[in-house]
Every structure is written in C-alpha cells, then in structure tokens.
PDB file of C-alpha atoms in Angstrom:
ATOM      1  CA  UNK A   1      18.588  -9.506   6.935  1.00 85.00           C
ATOM      2  CA  UNK A   2      19.104 -11.982   4.078  1.00 90.00           C
ATOM      3  CA  UNK A   3      18.569 -11.778   0.334  1.00 92.00           C
ATOM      4  CA  UNK A   4      17.598 -14.931  -1.568  1.00 93.00           C
ATOM      5  CA  UNK A   5      17.722 -14.751  -5.372  1.00 94.00           C
ATOM      6  CA  UNK A   6      15.352 -16.899  -7.437  1.00 94.00           C
ATOM      7  CA  UNK A   7      15.250 -17.459 -11.204  1.00 94.00           C
ATOM      8  CA  UNK A   8      11.621 -18.039 -12.268  1.00 94.00           C
ATOM      9  CA  UNK A   9      11.499 -19.035 -15.932  1.00 92.00           C
ATOM     10  CA  UNK A  10       7.715 -18.701 -16.397  1.00 88.00           C
ATOM     11  CA  UNK A  11       7.450 -15.234 -14.808  1.00 86.00           C
ATOM     12  CA  UNK A  12       6.831 -13.082 -17.874  1.00 79.00           C
ATOM     13  CA  UNK A  13       3.962 -10.730 -16.999  1.00 73.00           C
ATOM     14  CA  UNK A  14       2.215  -8.970 -14.065  1.00 69.00           C
ATOM     15  CA  UNK A  15      -0.032 -11.987 -13.417  1.00 72.00           C
ATOM     16  CA  UNK A  16       2.872 -14.160 -12.256  1.00 81.00           C
ATOM     17  CA  UNK A  17       4.210 -11.293 -10.153  1.00 80.00           C
ATOM     18  CA  UNK A  18       0.847 -10.943  -8.411  1.00 76.00           C
ATOM     19  CA  UNK A  19       0.673 -14.717  -7.871  1.00 81.00           C
ATOM     20  CA  UNK A  20       4.024 -14.673  -6.095  1.00 87.00           C
ATOM     21  CA  UNK A  21       3.227 -11.534  -4.090  1.00 82.00           C
ATOM     22  CA  UNK A  22      -0.019 -12.961  -2.754  1.00 80.00           C
ATOM     23  CA  UNK A  23       1.634 -16.296  -2.040  1.00 83.00           C
ATOM     24  CA  UNK A  24       4.351 -14.685   0.070  1.00 86.00           C
ATOM     25  CA  UNK A  25       2.324 -11.805   1.545  1.00 74.00           C
ATOM     26  CA  UNK A  26       1.319 -13.821   4.601  1.00 75.00           C
ATOM     27  CA  UNK A  27       4.919 -14.714   5.546  1.00 84.00           C
ATOM     28  CA  UNK A  28       6.103 -12.481   8.409  1.00 84.00           C
ATOM     29  CA  UNK A  29       9.744 -13.217   7.609  1.00 88.00           C
ATOM     30  CA  UNK A  30       9.429 -11.686   4.122  1.00 88.00           C
ATOM     31  CA  UNK A  31      10.316  -7.989   4.323  1.00 84.00           C
ATOM     32  CA  UNK A  32      10.653  -6.943   0.684  1.00 83.00           C
ATOM     33  CA  UNK A  33      10.249  -8.400  -2.814  1.00 86.00           C
ATOM     34  CA  UNK A  34      12.227  -7.073  -5.752  1.00 85.00           C
ATOM     35  CA  UNK A  35      11.050  -8.392  -9.158  1.00 85.00           C
ATOM     36  CA  UNK A  36      13.001  -8.217 -12.434  1.00 85.00           C
ATOM     37  CA  UNK A  37      10.483  -9.618 -14.935  1.00 81.00           C
ATOM     38  CA  UNK A  38      12.551  -9.135 -18.138  1.00 81.00           C
ATOM     39  CA  UNK A  39      15.336 -11.259 -16.602  1.00 87.00           C
ATOM     40  CA  UNK A  40      12.897 -13.645 -14.809  1.00 90.00           C
ATOM     41  CA  UNK A  41      14.555 -12.857 -11.474  1.00 92.00           C
ATOM     42  CA  UNK A  42      13.131 -12.390  -7.982  1.00 92.00           C
ATOM     43  CA  UNK A  43      15.049 -11.145  -4.943  1.00 92.00           C
ATOM     44  CA  UNK A  44      13.428 -11.907  -1.588  1.00 92.00           C
ATOM     45  CA  UNK A  45      14.647  -9.950   1.441  1.00 90.00           C
ATOM     46  CA  UNK A  46      13.799 -11.918   4.540  1.00 90.00           C
ATOM     47  CA  UNK A  47      14.753 -13.025   8.028  1.00 89.00           C
ATOM     48  CA  UNK A  48      15.067 -16.643   9.166  1.00 87.00           C
ATOM     49  CA  UNK A  49      15.506 -19.616   6.827  1.00 87.00           C
ATOM     50  CA  UNK A  50      14.540 -19.506   3.137  1.00 91.00           C
ATOM     51  CA  UNK A  51      13.194 -23.073   3.056  1.00 91.00           C
ATOM     52  CA  UNK A  52       9.524 -22.172   3.647  1.00 91.00           C
ATOM     53  CA  UNK A  53       9.715 -19.370   1.067  1.00 92.00           C
ATOM     54  CA  UNK A  54      11.256 -21.706  -1.503  1.00 93.00           C
ATOM     55  CA  UNK A  55       8.560 -24.340  -0.916  1.00 92.00           C
ATOM     56  CA  UNK A  56       5.806 -21.738  -1.291  1.00 91.00           C
ATOM     57  CA  UNK A  57       7.187 -20.400  -4.588  1.00 92.00           C
ATOM     58  CA  UNK A  58       7.706 -23.944  -5.909  1.00 92.00           C
ATOM     59  CA  UNK A  59       4.015 -24.722  -5.302  1.00 90.00           C
ATOM     60  CA  UNK A  60       3.117 -22.219  -8.043  1.00 88.00           C
ATOM     61  CA  UNK A  61       4.990 -24.378 -10.606  1.00 89.00           C
ATOM     62  CA  UNK A  62       6.530 -21.439 -12.439  1.00 91.00           C
ATOM     63  CA  UNK A  63       9.894 -23.085 -13.047  1.00 92.00           C
ATOM     64  CA  UNK A  64      11.772 -21.630 -10.078  1.00 91.00           C
ATOM     65  CA  UNK A  65      15.330 -22.234  -8.922  1.00 93.00           C
ATOM     66  CA  UNK A  66      17.196 -20.734  -5.967  1.00 93.00           C
ATOM     67  CA  UNK A  67      20.476 -19.156  -7.038  1.00 93.00           C
ATOM     68  CA  UNK A  68      21.701 -18.391  -3.542  1.00 92.00           C
ATOM     69  CA  UNK A  69      21.256 -16.512  -0.269  1.00 92.00           C
ATOM     70  CA  UNK A  70      23.458 -13.683   1.002  1.00 92.00           C
ATOM     71  CA  UNK A  71      23.425 -11.081   3.777  1.00 90.00           C
ATOM     72  CA  UNK A  72      21.867  -7.842   2.492  1.00 85.00           C
ATOM     73  CA  UNK A  73      19.621  -4.930   3.395  1.00 79.00           C
ATOM     74  CA  UNK A  74      16.486  -4.130   1.355  1.00 73.00           C
ATOM     75  CA  UNK A  75      16.830  -1.246  -1.153  1.00 68.00           C
ATOM     76  CA  UNK A  76      15.392   2.186  -0.492  1.00 58.00           C
ATOM     77  CA  UNK A  77      11.895   2.393  -1.973  1.00 54.00           C
ATOM     78  CA  UNK A  78      11.220   4.862  -4.790  1.00 51.00           C
ATOM     79  CA  UNK A  79       8.536   7.534  -4.776  1.00 55.00           C
ATOM     80  CA  UNK A  80       5.443   5.312  -4.562  1.00 61.00           C
ATOM     81  CA  UNK A  81       3.004   8.234  -4.760  1.00 69.00           C
ATOM     82  CA  UNK A  82       4.351   9.173  -8.211  1.00 71.00           C
ATOM     83  CA  UNK A  83       4.217   5.557  -9.366  1.00 71.00           C
ATOM     84  CA  UNK A  84       0.634   5.091  -8.161  1.00 76.00           C
ATOM     85  CA  UNK A  85      -0.449   8.298  -9.903  1.00 81.00           C
ATOM     86  CA  UNK A  86       0.983   7.005 -13.185  1.00 81.00           C
ATOM     87  CA  UNK A  87      -0.654   3.591 -12.741  1.00 79.00           C
ATOM     88  CA  UNK A  88      -4.017   5.270 -12.099  1.00 88.00           C
ATOM     89  CA  UNK A  89      -3.631   7.154 -15.401  1.00 89.00           C
ATOM     90  CA  UNK A  90      -2.729   3.944 -17.234  1.00 86.00           C
ATOM     91  CA  UNK A  91      -5.673   2.144 -15.597  1.00 88.00           C
ATOM     92  CA  UNK A  92      -8.016   4.957 -16.666  1.00 92.00           C
ATOM     93  CA  UNK A  93      -6.769   4.910 -20.266  1.00 92.00           C
ATOM     94  CA  UNK A  94      -7.128   1.122 -20.532  1.00 89.00           C
ATOM     95  CA  UNK A  95     -10.607   0.993 -19.009  1.00 92.00           C
ATOM     96  CA  UNK A  96     -11.764   3.976 -21.068  1.00 94.00           C
ATOM     97  CA  UNK A  97     -10.710   2.290 -24.306  1.00 93.00           C
ATOM     98  CA  UNK A  98     -12.312  -0.968 -23.139  1.00 93.00           C
ATOM     99  CA  UNK A  99     -15.668   0.859 -23.094  1.00 94.00           C
ATOM    100  CA  UNK A 100     -15.008   2.694 -26.387  1.00 95.00           C
ATOM    101  CA  UNK A 101     -13.790  -0.365 -28.303  1.00 93.00           C
ATOM    102  CA  UNK A 102     -16.515  -2.648 -26.948  1.00 92.00           C
ATOM    103  CA  UNK A 103     -19.202  -0.152 -28.004  1.00 94.00           C
ATOM    104  CA  UNK A 104     -17.786   0.628 -31.448  1.00 94.00           C
ATOM    105  CA  UNK A 105     -16.922  -3.026 -32.008  1.00 91.00           C
ATOM    106  CA  UNK A 106     -20.560  -4.097 -31.773  1.00 89.00           C
ATOM    107  CA  UNK A 107     -21.743  -1.086 -33.791  1.00 92.00           C
ATOM    108  CA  UNK A 108     -19.286  -1.826 -36.610  1.00 91.00           C
ATOM    109  CA  UNK A 109     -19.639  -5.644 -36.346  1.00 89.00           C
ATOM    110  CA  UNK A 110     -15.878  -5.935 -35.748  1.00 91.00           C
ATOM    111  CA  UNK A 111     -14.772  -8.861 -33.593  1.00 90.00           C
ATOM    112  CA  UNK A 112     -11.239  -7.476 -33.729  1.00 90.00           C
ATOM    113  CA  UNK A 113     -12.315  -4.354 -31.844  1.00 92.00           C
ATOM    114  CA  UNK A 114     -14.401  -6.378 -29.373  1.00 89.00           C
ATOM    115  CA  UNK A 115     -11.462  -8.695 -28.672  1.00 87.00           C
ATOM    116  CA  UNK A 116      -9.059  -5.770 -28.294  1.00 88.00           C
ATOM    117  CA  UNK A 117     -11.480  -4.165 -25.835  1.00 89.00           C
ATOM    118  CA  UNK A 118     -11.359  -7.314 -23.677  1.00 84.00           C
ATOM    119  CA  UNK A 119      -7.564  -7.255 -23.859  1.00 81.00           C
ATOM    120  CA  UNK A 120      -7.747  -3.691 -22.514  1.00 86.00           C
ATOM    121  CA  UNK A 121     -10.081  -4.938 -19.762  1.00 83.00           C
ATOM    122  CA  UNK A 122      -7.572  -7.663 -18.840  1.00 77.00           C
ATOM    123  CA  UNK A 123      -4.862  -5.026 -18.417  1.00 77.00           C
ATOM    124  CA  UNK A 124      -7.215  -2.875 -16.344  1.00 82.00           C
ATOM    125  CA  UNK A 125      -7.889  -5.782 -14.006  1.00 76.00           C
ATOM    126  CA  UNK A 126      -4.176  -6.426 -13.442  1.00 72.00           C
ATOM    127  CA  UNK A 127      -3.481  -2.732 -12.802  1.00 74.00           C
ATOM    128  CA  UNK A 128      -6.472  -2.511 -10.457  1.00 77.00           C
ATOM    129  CA  UNK A 129      -5.270  -5.548  -8.511  1.00 70.00           C
ATOM    130  CA  UNK A 130      -1.910  -3.822  -8.031  1.00 65.00           C
ATOM    131  CA  UNK A 131      -3.610  -0.712  -6.637  1.00 71.00           C
ATOM    132  CA  UNK A 132      -6.593  -2.282  -4.866  1.00 62.00           C
ATOM    133  CA  UNK A 133      -6.601  -2.697  -1.085  1.00 45.00           C
ATOM    134  CA  UNK A 134      -2.947  -1.750  -0.624  1.00 47.00           C
ATOM    135  CA  UNK A 135      -2.011  -2.941   2.815  1.00 48.00           C
ATOM    136  CA  UNK A 136      -5.380  -4.630   3.124  1.00 48.00           C
ATOM    137  CA  UNK A 137      -6.294  -8.241   3.684  1.00 50.00           C
ATOM    138  CA  UNK A 138      -4.916 -10.774   1.220  1.00 54.00           C
ATOM    139  CA  UNK A 139      -8.319 -12.510   1.159  1.00 59.00           C
ATOM    140  CA  UNK A 140      -9.880  -9.368  -0.308  1.00 60.00           C
ATOM    141  CA  UNK A 141      -7.351  -9.284  -3.138  1.00 60.00           C
ATOM    142  CA  UNK A 142      -7.911 -12.961  -3.901  1.00 66.00           C
ATOM    143  CA  UNK A 143     -11.674 -12.489  -3.985  1.00 69.00           C
ATOM    144  CA  UNK A 144     -11.371  -9.633  -6.492  1.00 66.00           C
ATOM    145  CA  UNK A 145      -9.012 -11.735  -8.624  1.00 67.00           C
ATOM    146  CA  UNK A 146     -11.440 -14.663  -8.588  1.00 75.00           C
ATOM    147  CA  UNK A 147     -14.503 -12.689  -9.693  1.00 75.00           C
ATOM    148  CA  UNK A 148     -12.492 -10.699 -12.258  1.00 72.00           C
ATOM    149  CA  UNK A 149     -11.016 -13.857 -13.770  1.00 75.00           C
ATOM    150  CA  UNK A 150     -14.375 -15.609 -14.150  1.00 83.00           C
ATOM    151  CA  UNK A 151     -15.960 -12.461 -15.595  1.00 79.00           C
ATOM    152  CA  UNK A 152     -13.199 -12.110 -18.169  1.00 76.00           C
ATOM    153  CA  UNK A 153     -13.340 -15.830 -19.010  1.00 84.00           C
ATOM    154  CA  UNK A 154     -17.103 -15.596 -19.589  1.00 85.00           C
ATOM    155  CA  UNK A 155     -16.643 -12.627 -21.929  1.00 81.00           C
ATOM    156  CA  UNK A 156     -13.867 -14.413 -23.845  1.00 83.00           C
ATOM    157  CA  UNK A 157     -16.060 -17.515 -24.213  1.00 89.00           C
ATOM    158  CA  UNK A 158     -18.925 -15.431 -25.580  1.00 85.00           C
ATOM    159  CA  UNK A 159     -16.460 -13.774 -27.937  1.00 85.00           C
ATOM    160  CA  UNK A 160     -15.228 -17.131 -29.268  1.00 87.00           C
ATOM    161  CA  UNK A 161     -18.836 -18.258 -29.748  1.00 88.00           C
ATOM    162  CA  UNK A 162     -19.627 -15.107 -31.720  1.00 85.00           C
ATOM    163  CA  UNK A 163     -16.533 -15.569 -33.916  1.00 87.00           C
ATOM    164  CA  UNK A 164     -17.642 -19.135 -34.704  1.00 89.00           C
ATOM    165  CA  UNK A 165     -21.213 -18.007 -35.400  1.00 87.00           C
ATOM    166  CA  UNK A 166     -20.009 -15.394 -37.852  1.00 86.00           C
ATOM    167  CA  UNK A 167     -17.557 -17.860 -39.398  1.00 84.00           C
ATOM    168  CA  UNK A 168     -20.301 -20.376 -40.237  1.00 86.00           C
ATOM    169  CA  UNK A 169     -23.059 -17.905 -41.104  1.00 85.00           C
ATOM    170  CA  UNK A 170     -23.571 -15.275 -43.752  1.00 81.00           C
ATOM    171  CA  UNK A 171     -22.831 -12.130 -41.752  1.00 79.00           C
ATOM    172  CA  UNK A 172     -22.008  -8.666 -42.977  1.00 81.00           C
ATOM    173  CA  UNK A 173     -18.487  -7.390 -43.553  1.00 87.00           C
ATOM    174  CA  UNK A 174     -17.348  -5.176 -40.653  1.00 91.00           C
ATOM    175  CA  UNK A 175     -16.958  -1.441 -41.140  1.00 91.00           C
ATOM    176  CA  UNK A 176     -13.220  -1.141 -41.688  1.00 91.00           C
ATOM    177  CA  UNK A 177     -13.282   2.640 -41.052  1.00 93.00           C
ATOM    178  CA  UNK A 178     -14.290   2.058 -37.414  1.00 93.00           C
ATOM    179  CA  UNK A 179     -11.656  -0.654 -37.017  1.00 93.00           C
ATOM    180  CA  UNK A 180      -8.833   1.545 -38.270  1.00 94.00           C
ATOM    181  CA  UNK A 181      -9.846   4.860 -36.663  1.00 95.00           C
ATOM    182  CA  UNK A 182     -10.682   3.480 -33.194  1.00 94.00           C
ATOM    183  CA  UNK A 183      -7.562   1.284 -33.171  1.00 93.00           C
ATOM    184  CA  UNK A 184      -5.399   4.289 -34.068  1.00 95.00           C
ATOM    185  CA  UNK A 185      -6.818   6.160 -31.065  1.00 95.00           C
ATOM    186  CA  UNK A 186      -6.274   3.097 -28.856  1.00 93.00           C
ATOM    187  CA  UNK A 187      -2.719   2.874 -30.164  1.00 93.00           C
ATOM    188  CA  UNK A 188      -2.196   6.537 -29.263  1.00 94.00           C
ATOM    189  CA  UNK A 189      -3.580   5.864 -25.779  1.00 92.00           C
ATOM    190  CA  UNK A 190      -1.171   2.985 -25.260  1.00 90.00           C
ATOM    191  CA  UNK A 191       1.764   5.042 -26.557  1.00 93.00           C
ATOM    192  CA  UNK A 192       0.881   7.748 -24.012  1.00 92.00           C
ATOM    193  CA  UNK A 193       0.673   5.079 -21.290  1.00 87.00           C
ATOM    194  CA  UNK A 194       4.082   3.707 -22.254  1.00 87.00           C
ATOM    195  CA  UNK A 195       5.526   7.237 -22.256  1.00 89.00           C
ATOM    196  CA  UNK A 196       4.147   7.883 -18.755  1.00 84.00           C
ATOM    197  CA  UNK A 197       5.549   4.601 -17.447  1.00 80.00           C
ATOM    198  CA  UNK A 198       8.978   5.195 -18.999  1.00 81.00           C
ATOM    199  CA  UNK A 199       8.966   8.778 -17.729  1.00 77.00           C
ATOM    200  CA  UNK A 200       8.943   7.447 -14.167  1.00 69.00           C
ATOM    201  CA  UNK A 201      12.334   5.808 -14.841  1.00 64.00           C
ATOM    202  CA  UNK A 202      11.413   3.232 -12.236  1.00 62.00           C
ATOM    203  CA  UNK A 203      13.156  -0.078 -11.687  1.00 57.00           C
ATOM    204  CA  UNK A 204      10.244  -1.307  -9.559  1.00 56.00           C
ATOM    205  CA  UNK A 205       8.763  -4.560 -10.819  1.00 54.00           C
ATOM    206  CA  UNK A 206       5.175  -3.408 -11.218  1.00 56.00           C
ATOM    207  CA  UNK A 207       6.303  -0.475 -13.366  1.00 63.00           C
ATOM    208  CA  UNK A 208       8.501  -2.694 -15.544  1.00 62.00           C
ATOM    209  CA  UNK A 209       5.652  -5.195 -15.863  1.00 60.00           C
ATOM    210  CA  UNK A 210       3.262  -2.396 -16.849  1.00 66.00           C
ATOM    211  CA  UNK A 211       5.666  -1.343 -19.607  1.00 71.00           C
ATOM    212  CA  UNK A 212       5.775  -4.916 -20.956  1.00 67.00           C
ATOM    213  CA  UNK A 213       1.977  -5.228 -20.854  1.00 69.00           C
ATOM    214  CA  UNK A 214       1.481  -1.899 -22.623  1.00 78.00           C
ATOM    215  CA  UNK A 215       4.044  -2.802 -25.289  1.00 79.00           C
ATOM    216  CA  UNK A 216       2.072  -5.978 -26.005  1.00 75.00           C
ATOM    217  CA  UNK A 217      -1.107  -3.888 -26.334  1.00 82.00           C
ATOM    218  CA  UNK A 218       0.568  -1.731 -28.977  1.00 88.00           C
ATOM    219  CA  UNK A 219       1.248  -4.866 -31.024  1.00 85.00           C
ATOM    220  CA  UNK A 220      -2.405  -5.926 -30.698  1.00 85.00           C
ATOM    221  CA  UNK A 221      -3.585  -2.456 -31.785  1.00 90.00           C
ATOM    222  CA  UNK A 222      -1.357  -2.724 -34.849  1.00 91.00           C
ATOM    223  CA  UNK A 223      -2.854  -6.131 -35.637  1.00 90.00           C
ATOM    224  CA  UNK A 224      -6.402  -4.757 -35.613  1.00 92.00           C
ATOM    225  CA  UNK A 225      -5.347  -1.856 -37.864  1.00 94.00           C
ATOM    226  CA  UNK A 226      -3.797  -4.301 -40.354  1.00 93.00           C
ATOM    227  CA  UNK A 227      -6.958  -6.438 -40.215  1.00 93.00           C
ATOM    228  CA  UNK A 228      -9.076  -3.350 -40.965  1.00 93.00           C
ATOM    229  CA  UNK A 229      -6.930  -2.509 -44.000  1.00 94.00           C
ATOM    230  CA  UNK A 230      -7.234  -6.117 -45.247  1.00 94.00           C
ATOM    231  CA  UNK A 231     -11.018  -6.004 -44.783  1.00 92.00           C
ATOM    232  CA  UNK A 232     -11.058  -2.951 -47.083  1.00 92.00           C
ATOM    233  CA  UNK A 233      -8.811  -4.383 -49.799  1.00 92.00           C
ATOM    234  CA  UNK A 234     -10.263  -7.906 -49.750  1.00 92.00           C
ATOM    235  CA  UNK A 235     -13.844  -6.818 -49.025  1.00 90.00           C
ATOM    236  CA  UNK A 236     -14.034  -9.781 -46.663  1.00 90.00           C
ATOM    237  CA  UNK A 237     -14.885 -10.436 -43.017  1.00 90.00           C
ATOM    238  CA  UNK A 238     -12.133 -13.084 -42.622  1.00 91.00           C
ATOM    239  CA  UNK A 239      -9.263 -10.808 -41.539  1.00 93.00           C
ATOM    240  CA  UNK A 240     -11.446  -9.406 -38.762  1.00 92.00           C
ATOM    241  CA  UNK A 241     -12.501 -12.867 -37.564  1.00 92.00           C
ATOM    242  CA  UNK A 242      -8.912 -14.135 -37.619  1.00 92.00           C
ATOM    243  CA  UNK A 243      -7.519 -11.238 -35.558  1.00 92.00           C
ATOM    244  CA  UNK A 244     -10.531 -11.490 -33.237  1.00 89.00           C
ATOM    245  CA  UNK A 245      -9.925 -15.186 -32.617  1.00 90.00           C
ATOM    246  CA  UNK A 246      -6.214 -14.606 -31.974  1.00 89.00           C
ATOM    247  CA  UNK A 247      -6.814 -11.797 -29.477  1.00 85.00           C
ATOM    248  CA  UNK A 248      -9.593 -13.757 -27.715  1.00 86.00           C
ATOM    249  CA  UNK A 249      -7.002 -16.500 -27.168  1.00 87.00           C
ATOM    250  CA  UNK A 250      -4.777 -14.021 -25.363  1.00 79.00           C
ATOM    251  CA  UNK A 251      -7.766 -12.762 -23.355  1.00 78.00           C
ATOM    252  CA  UNK A 252      -8.631 -16.316 -22.237  1.00 84.00           C
ATOM    253  CA  UNK A 253      -4.989 -16.926 -21.311  1.00 79.00           C
ATOM    254  CA  UNK A 254      -5.047 -13.727 -19.256  1.00 72.00           C
ATOM    255  CA  UNK A 255      -8.255 -14.832 -17.501  1.00 76.00           C
ATOM    256  CA  UNK A 256      -6.670 -18.137 -16.488  1.00 79.00           C
ATOM    257  CA  UNK A 257      -3.655 -16.303 -15.107  1.00 72.00           C
ATOM    258  CA  UNK A 258      -5.873 -13.940 -13.115  1.00 67.00           C
ATOM    259  CA  UNK A 259      -7.754 -16.916 -11.690  1.00 74.00           C
ATOM    260  CA  UNK A 260      -4.457 -18.332 -10.434  1.00 71.00           C
ATOM    261  CA  UNK A 261      -4.140 -15.226  -8.271  1.00 61.00           C
ATOM    262  CA  UNK A 262      -7.209 -16.297  -6.281  1.00 63.00           C
ATOM    263  CA  UNK A 263      -5.726 -19.649  -5.228  1.00 65.00           C
TER     264      UNK A 263
END
C-alpha cells in the first residue's frame, strides 16, 4: 500500500472535497482518501502507480501539487455511525432554518433573511450529498449534484433580480424585528451545529469541512443581525439590500461549486 500526499491550494470547503471524491471514486487502486481542508492537504492511499490519480486531480484545476509517495497503511476509520448521526442533525437544522428564514423573509420583506435561507439551503445540499447514496453509484451522486446546483442557481438569480427591483423602486422598509429575531435563532441553531460537530472530536475531512461551513454561517447570521439593527437606526432598506446582495453572491458561488460535482 502507498500513500501519496497532495497539496491542493484551492480546496477550502466541502464542495472541493466532494469534487475530488467523485473524481477518484471510480479508481479501483484508490483505497482511502484522507482530507485536511484547513491545511489544503490530501493523502491518497492506493496501490499501483500514482500517475493516473495525479492526472485526474489535475483535471479539476484546483492548484494541486504532489509532495511525495511513501509506503503506508490506511488509518483506522473512526465511528462512522456517530459521525453520520451528527451530520443528519446538522442537515436537519440547516434545512429547517432554510424553510423558516425563507418564509419570514418574504413576510417581513427582508432580502437579508431570504439570502441567508438560501445559504442554509446550500449547506443542506452539501451535507445531503455527503450522506446520500453511500456506497451507491457515482452517477446517482452526480445527478443529484447537477439538479441541486441548477436549482440553487435559479433561486440565487431570482434573489438578485428582486434585490435590483427593490433597489430601483420605491419599496417598503423591511421589518427589522423579524430580521433580528429570526437571525438570532438561526445563529443559535448554527452554534448548536458547531457544538455537535466539535463534540465528535473527529479528524475526518467531512467533519472538519462541516465545522468550517458552519463557522461561515455564523458570520452570515451576524451580518443579517447587524443589517437589521442598521435598518432600525437608519429607517432605511439599504442595509438589508446590501447584506442580501452580498449573501446572494456567496449562494451563487456555492451553486457553481455544486455544479462542478456533476462533471
């Protein structure tokens, strides 16, 4: 058994991890993948030559370089049942707040809440892809990624269009109370998710990636809360539209990354 270590400079979230997993899933010589997203490192445990693996990773254009290949045995896997249970909880929290924030966002005329709800949906899609069809056909995973990516892109496009419409028209100021209260609950949900993930004390890549994703969500929640406070003090819709536009940009970026998984 051999271990080849790659440095992948553009691997900074679960989307890139899934891209690499699905790219290498069909290679019989690949026995185990060990991701270290914070350090942009991938360890591939394999038999035979690494050349085909290196070529496949390079085709993703994620800024990869092969550090070296040594003789090694794959590490003992952690308790996957515990990890999956935690990821199901995190998936449920994210999807639940997607529904809540989307509904209250339209009721309160807050594009910040609507955009944050789509960010929650993006996370849910990535978590679902990690749990969906485990051990199943790679084509099934790619098909789910494709439809999910296009769906999210369509929602983000509609969101951008609505932000522009409200920017150039005389629309009402959003209800800041809804923005602040719902975002505080969403923040609490993400803090619980992060606590669950950290409680697992897992070094597995998908758990580390989930922690990074959830940490980013906490920042977004804080941004919507700040926007709600500014709406109150300035009595203006602009803070809400600005935070909405910024978050929609992240949602569109996430959709493009998810679409890469289907290729």
